[in-house]
mmCIF file of C-alpha atoms in Angstrom:
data_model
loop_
_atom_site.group_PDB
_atom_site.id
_atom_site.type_symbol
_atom_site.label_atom_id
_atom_site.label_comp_id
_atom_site.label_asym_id
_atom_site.label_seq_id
_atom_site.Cartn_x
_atom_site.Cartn_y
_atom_site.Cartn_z
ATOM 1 C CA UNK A 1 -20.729 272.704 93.064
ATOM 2 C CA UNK A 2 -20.397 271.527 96.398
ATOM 3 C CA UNK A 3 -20.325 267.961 95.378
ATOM 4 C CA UNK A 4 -17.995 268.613 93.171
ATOM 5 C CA UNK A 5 -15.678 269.846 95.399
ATOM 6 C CA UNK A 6 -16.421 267.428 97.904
ATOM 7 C CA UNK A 7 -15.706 264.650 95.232
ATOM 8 C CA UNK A 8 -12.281 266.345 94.161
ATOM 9 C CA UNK A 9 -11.146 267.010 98.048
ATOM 10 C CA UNK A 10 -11.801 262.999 98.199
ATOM 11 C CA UNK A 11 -9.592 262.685 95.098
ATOM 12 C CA UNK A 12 -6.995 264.765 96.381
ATOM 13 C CA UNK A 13 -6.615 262.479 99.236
ATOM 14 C CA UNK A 14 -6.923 259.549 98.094
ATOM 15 C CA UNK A 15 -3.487 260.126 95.697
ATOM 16 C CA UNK A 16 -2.141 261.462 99.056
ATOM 17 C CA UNK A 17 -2.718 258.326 100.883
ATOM 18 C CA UNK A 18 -2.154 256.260 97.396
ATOM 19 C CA UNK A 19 1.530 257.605 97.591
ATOM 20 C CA UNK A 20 1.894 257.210 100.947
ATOM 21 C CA UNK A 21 0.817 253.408 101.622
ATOM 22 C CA UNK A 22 3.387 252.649 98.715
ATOM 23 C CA UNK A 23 7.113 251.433 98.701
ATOM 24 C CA UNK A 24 9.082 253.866 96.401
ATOM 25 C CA UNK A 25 12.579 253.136 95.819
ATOM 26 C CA UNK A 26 14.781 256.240 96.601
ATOM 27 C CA UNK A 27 18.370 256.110 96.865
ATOM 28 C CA UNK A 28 20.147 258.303 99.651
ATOM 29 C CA UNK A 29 22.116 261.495 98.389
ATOM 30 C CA UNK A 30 24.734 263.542 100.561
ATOM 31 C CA UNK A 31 26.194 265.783 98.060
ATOM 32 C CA UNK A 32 29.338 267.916 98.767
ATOM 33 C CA UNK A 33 28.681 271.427 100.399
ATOM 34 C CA UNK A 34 29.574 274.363 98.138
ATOM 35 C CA UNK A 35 32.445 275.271 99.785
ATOM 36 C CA UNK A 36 34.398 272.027 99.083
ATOM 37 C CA UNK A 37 34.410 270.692 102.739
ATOM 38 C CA UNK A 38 34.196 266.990 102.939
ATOM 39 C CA UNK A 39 34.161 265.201 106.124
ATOM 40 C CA UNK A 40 33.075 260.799 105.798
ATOM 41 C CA UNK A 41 31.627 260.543 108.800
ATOM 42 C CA UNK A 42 29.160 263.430 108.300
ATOM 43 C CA UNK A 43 28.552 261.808 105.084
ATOM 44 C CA UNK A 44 27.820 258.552 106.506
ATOM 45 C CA UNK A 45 25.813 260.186 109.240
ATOM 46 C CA UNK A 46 24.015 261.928 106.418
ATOM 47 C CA UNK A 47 23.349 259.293 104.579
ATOM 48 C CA UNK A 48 21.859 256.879 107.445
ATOM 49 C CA UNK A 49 19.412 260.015 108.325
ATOM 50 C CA UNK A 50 17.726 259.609 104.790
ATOM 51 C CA UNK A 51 17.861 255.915 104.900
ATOM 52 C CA UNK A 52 15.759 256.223 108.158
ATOM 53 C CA UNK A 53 13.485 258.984 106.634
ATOM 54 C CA UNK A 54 13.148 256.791 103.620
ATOM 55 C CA UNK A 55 12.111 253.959 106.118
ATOM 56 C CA UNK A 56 9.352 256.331 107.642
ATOM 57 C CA UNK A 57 8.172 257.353 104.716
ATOM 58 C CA UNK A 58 7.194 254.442 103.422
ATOM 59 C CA UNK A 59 9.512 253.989 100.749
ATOM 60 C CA UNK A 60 12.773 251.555 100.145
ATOM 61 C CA UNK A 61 16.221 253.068 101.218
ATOM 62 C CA UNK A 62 19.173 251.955 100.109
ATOM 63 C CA UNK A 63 18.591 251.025 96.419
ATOM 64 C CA UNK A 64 22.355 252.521 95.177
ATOM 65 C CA UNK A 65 21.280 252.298 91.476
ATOM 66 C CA UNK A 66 17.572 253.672 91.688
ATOM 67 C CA UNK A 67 16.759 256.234 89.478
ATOM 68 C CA UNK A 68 15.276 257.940 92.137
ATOM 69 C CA UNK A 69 17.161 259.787 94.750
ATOM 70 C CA UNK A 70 16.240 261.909 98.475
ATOM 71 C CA UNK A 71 19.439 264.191 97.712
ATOM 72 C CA UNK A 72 20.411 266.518 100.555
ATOM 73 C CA UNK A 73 23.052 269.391 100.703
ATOM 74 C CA UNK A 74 23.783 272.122 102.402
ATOM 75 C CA UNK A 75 25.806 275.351 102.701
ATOM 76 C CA UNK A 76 27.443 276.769 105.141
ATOM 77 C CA UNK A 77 26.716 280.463 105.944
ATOM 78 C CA UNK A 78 28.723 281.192 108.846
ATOM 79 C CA UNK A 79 31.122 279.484 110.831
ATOM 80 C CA UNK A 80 32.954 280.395 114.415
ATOM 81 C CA UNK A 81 35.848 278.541 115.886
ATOM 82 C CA UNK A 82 35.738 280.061 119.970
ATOM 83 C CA UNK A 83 38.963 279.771 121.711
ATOM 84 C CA UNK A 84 39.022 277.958 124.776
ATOM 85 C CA UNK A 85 39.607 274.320 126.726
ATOM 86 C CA UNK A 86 38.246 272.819 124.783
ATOM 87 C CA UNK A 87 37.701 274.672 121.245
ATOM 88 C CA UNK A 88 34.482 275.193 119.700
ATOM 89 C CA UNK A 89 33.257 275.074 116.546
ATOM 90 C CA UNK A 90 29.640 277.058 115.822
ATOM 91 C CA UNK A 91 28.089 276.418 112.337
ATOM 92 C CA UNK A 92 25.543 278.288 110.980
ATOM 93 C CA UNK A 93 24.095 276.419 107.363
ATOM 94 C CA UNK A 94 21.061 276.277 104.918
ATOM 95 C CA UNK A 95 20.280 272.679 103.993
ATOM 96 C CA UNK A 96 18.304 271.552 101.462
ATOM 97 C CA UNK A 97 16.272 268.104 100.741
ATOM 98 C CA UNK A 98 15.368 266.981 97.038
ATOM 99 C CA UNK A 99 13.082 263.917 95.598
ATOM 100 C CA UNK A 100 14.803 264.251 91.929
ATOM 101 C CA UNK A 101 15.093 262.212 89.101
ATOM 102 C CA UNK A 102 18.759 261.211 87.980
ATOM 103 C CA UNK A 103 17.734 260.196 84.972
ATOM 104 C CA UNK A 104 15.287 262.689 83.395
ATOM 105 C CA UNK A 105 16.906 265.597 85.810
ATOM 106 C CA UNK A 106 14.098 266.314 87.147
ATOM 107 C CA UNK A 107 13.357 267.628 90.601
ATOM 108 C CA UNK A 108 9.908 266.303 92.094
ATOM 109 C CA UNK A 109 9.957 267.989 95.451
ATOM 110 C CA UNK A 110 12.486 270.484 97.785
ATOM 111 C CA UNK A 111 12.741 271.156 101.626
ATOM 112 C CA UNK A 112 14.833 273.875 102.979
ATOM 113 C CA UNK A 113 15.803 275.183 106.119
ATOM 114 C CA UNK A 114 18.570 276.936 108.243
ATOM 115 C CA UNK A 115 20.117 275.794 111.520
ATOM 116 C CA UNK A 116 22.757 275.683 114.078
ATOM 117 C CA UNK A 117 24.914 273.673 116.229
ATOM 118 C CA UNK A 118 28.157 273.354 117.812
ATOM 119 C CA UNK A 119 30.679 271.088 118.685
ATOM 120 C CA UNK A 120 34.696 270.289 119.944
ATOM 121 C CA UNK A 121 35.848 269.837 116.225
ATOM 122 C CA UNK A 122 34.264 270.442 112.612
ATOM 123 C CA UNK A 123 32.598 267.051 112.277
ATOM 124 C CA UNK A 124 31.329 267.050 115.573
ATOM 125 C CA UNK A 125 30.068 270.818 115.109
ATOM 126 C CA UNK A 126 28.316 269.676 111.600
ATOM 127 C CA UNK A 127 26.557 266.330 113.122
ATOM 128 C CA UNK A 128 24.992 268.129 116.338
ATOM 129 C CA UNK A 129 23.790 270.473 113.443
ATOM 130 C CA UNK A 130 22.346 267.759 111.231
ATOM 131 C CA UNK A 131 21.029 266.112 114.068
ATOM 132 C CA UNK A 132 18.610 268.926 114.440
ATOM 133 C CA UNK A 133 16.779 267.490 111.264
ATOM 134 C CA UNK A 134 13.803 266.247 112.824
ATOM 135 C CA UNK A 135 12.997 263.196 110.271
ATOM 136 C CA UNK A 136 9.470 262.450 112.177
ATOM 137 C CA UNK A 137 9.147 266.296 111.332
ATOM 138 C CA UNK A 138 5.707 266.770 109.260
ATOM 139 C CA UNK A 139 6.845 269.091 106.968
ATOM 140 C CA UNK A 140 9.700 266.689 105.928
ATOM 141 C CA UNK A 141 7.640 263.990 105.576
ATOM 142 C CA UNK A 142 4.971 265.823 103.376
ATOM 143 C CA UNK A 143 7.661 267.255 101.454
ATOM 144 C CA UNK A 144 8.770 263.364 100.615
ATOM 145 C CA UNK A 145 5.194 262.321 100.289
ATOM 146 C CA UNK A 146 4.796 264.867 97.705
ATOM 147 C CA UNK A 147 8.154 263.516 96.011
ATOM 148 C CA UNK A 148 7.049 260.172 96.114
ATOM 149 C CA UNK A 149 3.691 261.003 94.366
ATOM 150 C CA UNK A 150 5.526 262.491 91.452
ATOM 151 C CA UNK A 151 7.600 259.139 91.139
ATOM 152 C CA UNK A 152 4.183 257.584 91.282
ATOM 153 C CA UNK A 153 3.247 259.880 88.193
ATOM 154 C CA UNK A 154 6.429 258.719 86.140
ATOM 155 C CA UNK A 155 5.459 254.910 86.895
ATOM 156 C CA UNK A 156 1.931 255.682 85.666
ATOM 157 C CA UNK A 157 3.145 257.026 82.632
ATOM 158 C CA UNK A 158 6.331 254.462 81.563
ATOM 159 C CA UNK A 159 5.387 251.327 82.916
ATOM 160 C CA UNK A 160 4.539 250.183 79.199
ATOM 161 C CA UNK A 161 8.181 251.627 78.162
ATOM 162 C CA UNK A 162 10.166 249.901 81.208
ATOM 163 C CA UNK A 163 8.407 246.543 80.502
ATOM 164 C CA UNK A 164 9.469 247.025 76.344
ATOM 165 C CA UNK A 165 13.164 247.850 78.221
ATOM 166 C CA UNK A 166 12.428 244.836 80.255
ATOM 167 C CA UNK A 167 11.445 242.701 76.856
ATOM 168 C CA UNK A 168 14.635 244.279 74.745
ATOM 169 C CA UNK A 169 16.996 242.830 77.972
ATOM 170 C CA UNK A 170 15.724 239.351 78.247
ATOM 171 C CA UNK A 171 15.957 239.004 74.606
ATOM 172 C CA UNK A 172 20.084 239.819 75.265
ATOM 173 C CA UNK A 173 19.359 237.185 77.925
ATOM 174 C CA UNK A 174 20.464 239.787 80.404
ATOM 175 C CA UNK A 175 17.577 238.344 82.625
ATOM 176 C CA UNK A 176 18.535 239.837 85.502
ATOM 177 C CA UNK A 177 18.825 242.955 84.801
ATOM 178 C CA UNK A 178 15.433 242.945 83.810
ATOM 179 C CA UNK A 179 14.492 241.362 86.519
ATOM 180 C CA UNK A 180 16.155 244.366 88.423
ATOM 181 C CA UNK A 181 14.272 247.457 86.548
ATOM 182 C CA UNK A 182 10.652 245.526 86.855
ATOM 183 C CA UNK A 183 11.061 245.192 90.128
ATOM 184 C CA UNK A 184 11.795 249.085 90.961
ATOM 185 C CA UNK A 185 8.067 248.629 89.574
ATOM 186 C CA UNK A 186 5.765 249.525 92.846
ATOM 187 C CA UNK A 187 2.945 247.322 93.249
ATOM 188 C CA UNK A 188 0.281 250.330 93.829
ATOM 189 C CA UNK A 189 1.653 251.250 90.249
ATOM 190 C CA UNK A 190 -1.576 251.396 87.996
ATOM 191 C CA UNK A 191 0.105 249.221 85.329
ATOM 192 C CA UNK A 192 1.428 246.932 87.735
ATOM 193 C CA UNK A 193 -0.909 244.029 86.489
ATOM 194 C CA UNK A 194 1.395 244.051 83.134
ATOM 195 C CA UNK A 195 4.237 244.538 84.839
ATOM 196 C CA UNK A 196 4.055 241.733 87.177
ATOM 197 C CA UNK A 197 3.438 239.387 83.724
ATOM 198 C CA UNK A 198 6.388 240.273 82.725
ATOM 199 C CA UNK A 199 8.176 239.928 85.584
ATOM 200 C CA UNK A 200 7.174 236.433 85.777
ATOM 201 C CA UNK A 201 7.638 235.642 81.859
ATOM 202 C CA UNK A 202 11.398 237.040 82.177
ATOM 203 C CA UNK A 203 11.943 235.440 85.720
ATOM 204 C CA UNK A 204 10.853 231.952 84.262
ATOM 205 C CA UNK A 205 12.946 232.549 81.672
ATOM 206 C CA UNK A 206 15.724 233.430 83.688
ATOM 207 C CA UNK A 207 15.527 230.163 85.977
ATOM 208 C CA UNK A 208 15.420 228.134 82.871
ATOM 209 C CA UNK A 209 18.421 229.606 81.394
ATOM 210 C CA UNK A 210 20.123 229.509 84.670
ATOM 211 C CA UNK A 211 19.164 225.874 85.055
ATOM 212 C CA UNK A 212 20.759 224.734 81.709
ATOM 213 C CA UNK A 213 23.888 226.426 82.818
ATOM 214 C CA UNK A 214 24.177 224.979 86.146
ATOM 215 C CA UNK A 215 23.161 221.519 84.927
ATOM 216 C CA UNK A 216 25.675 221.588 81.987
ATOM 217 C CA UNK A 217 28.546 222.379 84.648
ATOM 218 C CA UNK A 218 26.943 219.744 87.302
ATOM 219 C CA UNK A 219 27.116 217.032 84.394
ATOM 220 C CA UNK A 220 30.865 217.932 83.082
ATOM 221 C CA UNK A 221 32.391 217.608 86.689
ATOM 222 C CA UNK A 222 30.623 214.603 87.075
ATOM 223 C CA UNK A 223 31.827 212.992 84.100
ATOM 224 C CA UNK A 224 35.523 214.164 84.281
ATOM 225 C CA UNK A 225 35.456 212.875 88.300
ATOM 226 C CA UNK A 226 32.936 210.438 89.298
ATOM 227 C CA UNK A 227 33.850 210.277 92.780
ATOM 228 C CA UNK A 228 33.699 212.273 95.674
ATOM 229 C CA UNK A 229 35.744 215.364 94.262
ATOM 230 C CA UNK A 230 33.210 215.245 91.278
ATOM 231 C CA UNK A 231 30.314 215.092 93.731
ATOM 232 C CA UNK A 232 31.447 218.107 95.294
ATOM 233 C CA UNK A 233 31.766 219.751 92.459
ATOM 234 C CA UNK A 234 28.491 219.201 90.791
ATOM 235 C CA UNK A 235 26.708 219.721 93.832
ATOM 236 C CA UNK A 236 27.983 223.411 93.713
ATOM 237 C CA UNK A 237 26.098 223.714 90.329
ATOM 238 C CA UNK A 238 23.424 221.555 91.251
ATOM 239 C CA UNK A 239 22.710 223.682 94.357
ATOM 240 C CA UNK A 240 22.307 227.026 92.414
ATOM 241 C CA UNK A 241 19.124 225.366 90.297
ATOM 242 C CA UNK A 242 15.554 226.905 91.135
ATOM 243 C CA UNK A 243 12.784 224.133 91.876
ATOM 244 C CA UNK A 244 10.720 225.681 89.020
ATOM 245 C CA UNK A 245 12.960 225.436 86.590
ATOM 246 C CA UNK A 246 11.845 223.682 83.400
ATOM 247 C CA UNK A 247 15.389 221.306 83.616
ATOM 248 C CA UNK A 248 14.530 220.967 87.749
ATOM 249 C CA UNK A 249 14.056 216.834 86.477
ATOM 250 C CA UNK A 250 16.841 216.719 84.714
ATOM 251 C CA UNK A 251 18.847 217.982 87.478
ATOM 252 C CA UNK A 252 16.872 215.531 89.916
ATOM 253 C CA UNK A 253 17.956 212.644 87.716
ATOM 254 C CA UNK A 254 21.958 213.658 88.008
ATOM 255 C CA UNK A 255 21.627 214.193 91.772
ATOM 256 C CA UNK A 256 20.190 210.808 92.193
ATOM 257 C CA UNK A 257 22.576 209.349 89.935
ATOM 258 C CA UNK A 258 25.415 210.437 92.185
ATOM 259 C CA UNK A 259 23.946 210.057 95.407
ATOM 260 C CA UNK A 260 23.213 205.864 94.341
ATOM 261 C CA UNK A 261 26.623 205.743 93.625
ATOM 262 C CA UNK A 262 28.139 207.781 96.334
ATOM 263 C CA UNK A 263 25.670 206.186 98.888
ATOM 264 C CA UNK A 264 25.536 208.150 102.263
ATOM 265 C CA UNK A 265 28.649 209.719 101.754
ATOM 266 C CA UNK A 266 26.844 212.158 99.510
ATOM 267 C CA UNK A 267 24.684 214.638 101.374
ATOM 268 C CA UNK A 268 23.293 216.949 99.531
ATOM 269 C CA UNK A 269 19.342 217.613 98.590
ATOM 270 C CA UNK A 270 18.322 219.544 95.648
ATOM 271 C CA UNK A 271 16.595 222.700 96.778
ATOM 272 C CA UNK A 272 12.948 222.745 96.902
ATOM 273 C CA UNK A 273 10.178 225.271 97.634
ATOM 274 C CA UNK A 274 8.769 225.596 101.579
ATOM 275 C CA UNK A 275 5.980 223.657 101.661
ATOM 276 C CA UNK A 276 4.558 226.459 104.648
ATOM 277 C CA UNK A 277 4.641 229.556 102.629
ATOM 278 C CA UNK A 278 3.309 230.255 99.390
ATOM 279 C CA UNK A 279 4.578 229.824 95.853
ATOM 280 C CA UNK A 280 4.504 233.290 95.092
ATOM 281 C CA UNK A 281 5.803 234.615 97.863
ATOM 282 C CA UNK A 282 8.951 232.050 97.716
ATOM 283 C CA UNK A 283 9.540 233.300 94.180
ATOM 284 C CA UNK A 284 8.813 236.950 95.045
ATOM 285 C CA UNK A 285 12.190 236.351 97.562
ATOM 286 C CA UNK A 286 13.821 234.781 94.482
ATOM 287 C CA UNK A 287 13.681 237.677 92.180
ATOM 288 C CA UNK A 288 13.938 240.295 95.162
ATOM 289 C CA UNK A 289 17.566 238.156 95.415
ATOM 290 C CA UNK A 290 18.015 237.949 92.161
ATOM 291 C CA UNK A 291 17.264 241.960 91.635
ATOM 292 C CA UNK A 292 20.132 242.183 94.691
ATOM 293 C CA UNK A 293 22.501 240.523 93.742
ATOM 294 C CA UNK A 294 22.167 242.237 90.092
ATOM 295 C CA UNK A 295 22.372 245.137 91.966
ATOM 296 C CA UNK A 296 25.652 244.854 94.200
ATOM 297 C CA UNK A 297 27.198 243.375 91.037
ATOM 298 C CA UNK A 298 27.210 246.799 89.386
ATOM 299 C CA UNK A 299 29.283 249.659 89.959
ATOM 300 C CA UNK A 300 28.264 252.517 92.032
ATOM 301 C CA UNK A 301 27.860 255.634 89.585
ATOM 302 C CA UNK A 302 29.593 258.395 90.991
ATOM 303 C CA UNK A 303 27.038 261.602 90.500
ATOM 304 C CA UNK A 304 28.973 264.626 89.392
ATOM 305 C CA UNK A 305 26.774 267.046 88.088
ATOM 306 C CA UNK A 306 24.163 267.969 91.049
ATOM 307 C CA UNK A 307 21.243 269.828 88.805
ATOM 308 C CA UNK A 308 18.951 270.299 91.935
ATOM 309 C CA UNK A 309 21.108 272.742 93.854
#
């Protein structure tokens, strides 16, 4: 019996530290307090707080379009305005911290607490209240260790479904967007083997496709303007081609075309892999771009219907 419990206490924390060791995307929250108050710069003070407890964490801030959010609100229970040179403004409010799930609706983990501050004006009075939210705070940081565990969970249990989302994506030859959901993958996921196959089958698909593209244009504006306008142009195109791209020859074989009939007018140099850092890491950068850019190209979803509070 006592080996048994020995053996499940060594369990228990190893998920703890399994959790904690791994990058999680989370996407900072504010959402508006219940009285209909809203004040940007609180919000933006807000929001950097849980980007820096994020950080500490261990897990990836910042990620506008994760599915997984730290969501913080609060209420406020009392507030004072004291006459006098200047004016003061006392607050008195219950916040609240969530690790939820926008997707499923789901919340994986809650912090609560009440406090107080005071300050010349409103937004001055809320911040020196929020700034009381010690983020190095252990309580706050097991409560997000024990969100980020339950994200772990999910992972564990849809990795096959996000790589058959991944698979249904490329096959629209939306490659990047696939690119984008394997990558909210975390490596310490247990299925991250197959998921990092994929990412690689969709990502070399991705640079091909993009290489055809870019070649395509590179060729056309060379044809219609062989000279140094033309150059220009297809050096643009030429410029955007990844070095392990199956048409990466091809492309070689325009650019030296030009540049023998340019001369040394014509600067450019295809782009090529560091020789002093490895492969994979070089195209780990190129999908974490490529994830990005995918990324700030979409619209920020507005959430409206805050299920956690």
């Amino acid at each position: 019996m006592k080996k048994f419990a020995f053996s499940f206490m060594l369990f228990c924390m190893s998920t703890f530290v399994y959790a904690q060791d791994c990058d999680i995307p989370l996407r900072p929250l504010v959402a508006q307090s219940s009285d209909g108050s809203y004040y940007p710069q609180v919000v933006n003070y807000l929001t950097n707080r849980l980007r820096v407890l994020t950080s500490k964490a261990g897990s990836i801030g910042g990620m506008e379009n994760s599915q997984f959010a730290l969501a913080f609100g609060y209420d406020v229970i009392d507030k004072q305005i004291v006459s006098g040179a200047p004016t003061k403004v006392i607050y008195n409010v219950s916040i609240s911290m969530h690790v939820v799930d926008l997707k499923a609706q789901k919340v994986y983990a809650t912090y609560s607490n009440e406090i107080k501050g005071i300050g010349d004006n409103e937004t001055k009075a809320l911040i020196n209240t929020f700034q009381k939210v010690n983020v190095s705070n252990v309580e706050i940081r097991n409560f997000v260790q024990h969100g980020k565990q339950k994200i772990m969970d999910y992972y564990d249990n849809n990795y096959q479904n996000i790589i058959k989302g991944a698979q249904a994506l490329a096959a629209m030859k939306n490659y990047d967007a696939a690119i984008y959901n394997l990558m909210m993958v975390p490596e310490c996921c247990k299925g991250y083997d197959a998921i990092n196959k994929e990412l690689m089958n969709v990502y070399q698909q991705f640079v091909n496709q993009h290489c055809n593209e870019n070649l395509a244009q590179a060729r056309a504006a060379w044809i219609a303007a062989p000279n140094s306008e033309g150059a220009a142009t297809a050096s643009i195109y030429l410029s955007e081609i990844y070095p392990d791209a199956a048409c990466y020859d091809d492309a070689m074989e325009l650019a030296n075309e030009i540049k023998n009939q340019m001369g040394e007018e014509w600067k450019f140099m295809m782009r090529k892999w560091a020789d002093n850092i490895s492969l994979e890491r070089q195209r780990i950068n190129a999908m974490r771009d490529i994830s990005i850019a995918y990324a700030n190209s979409q619209p920020k979803t507005e959430i409206t219907n805050v299920f956690w509070k």
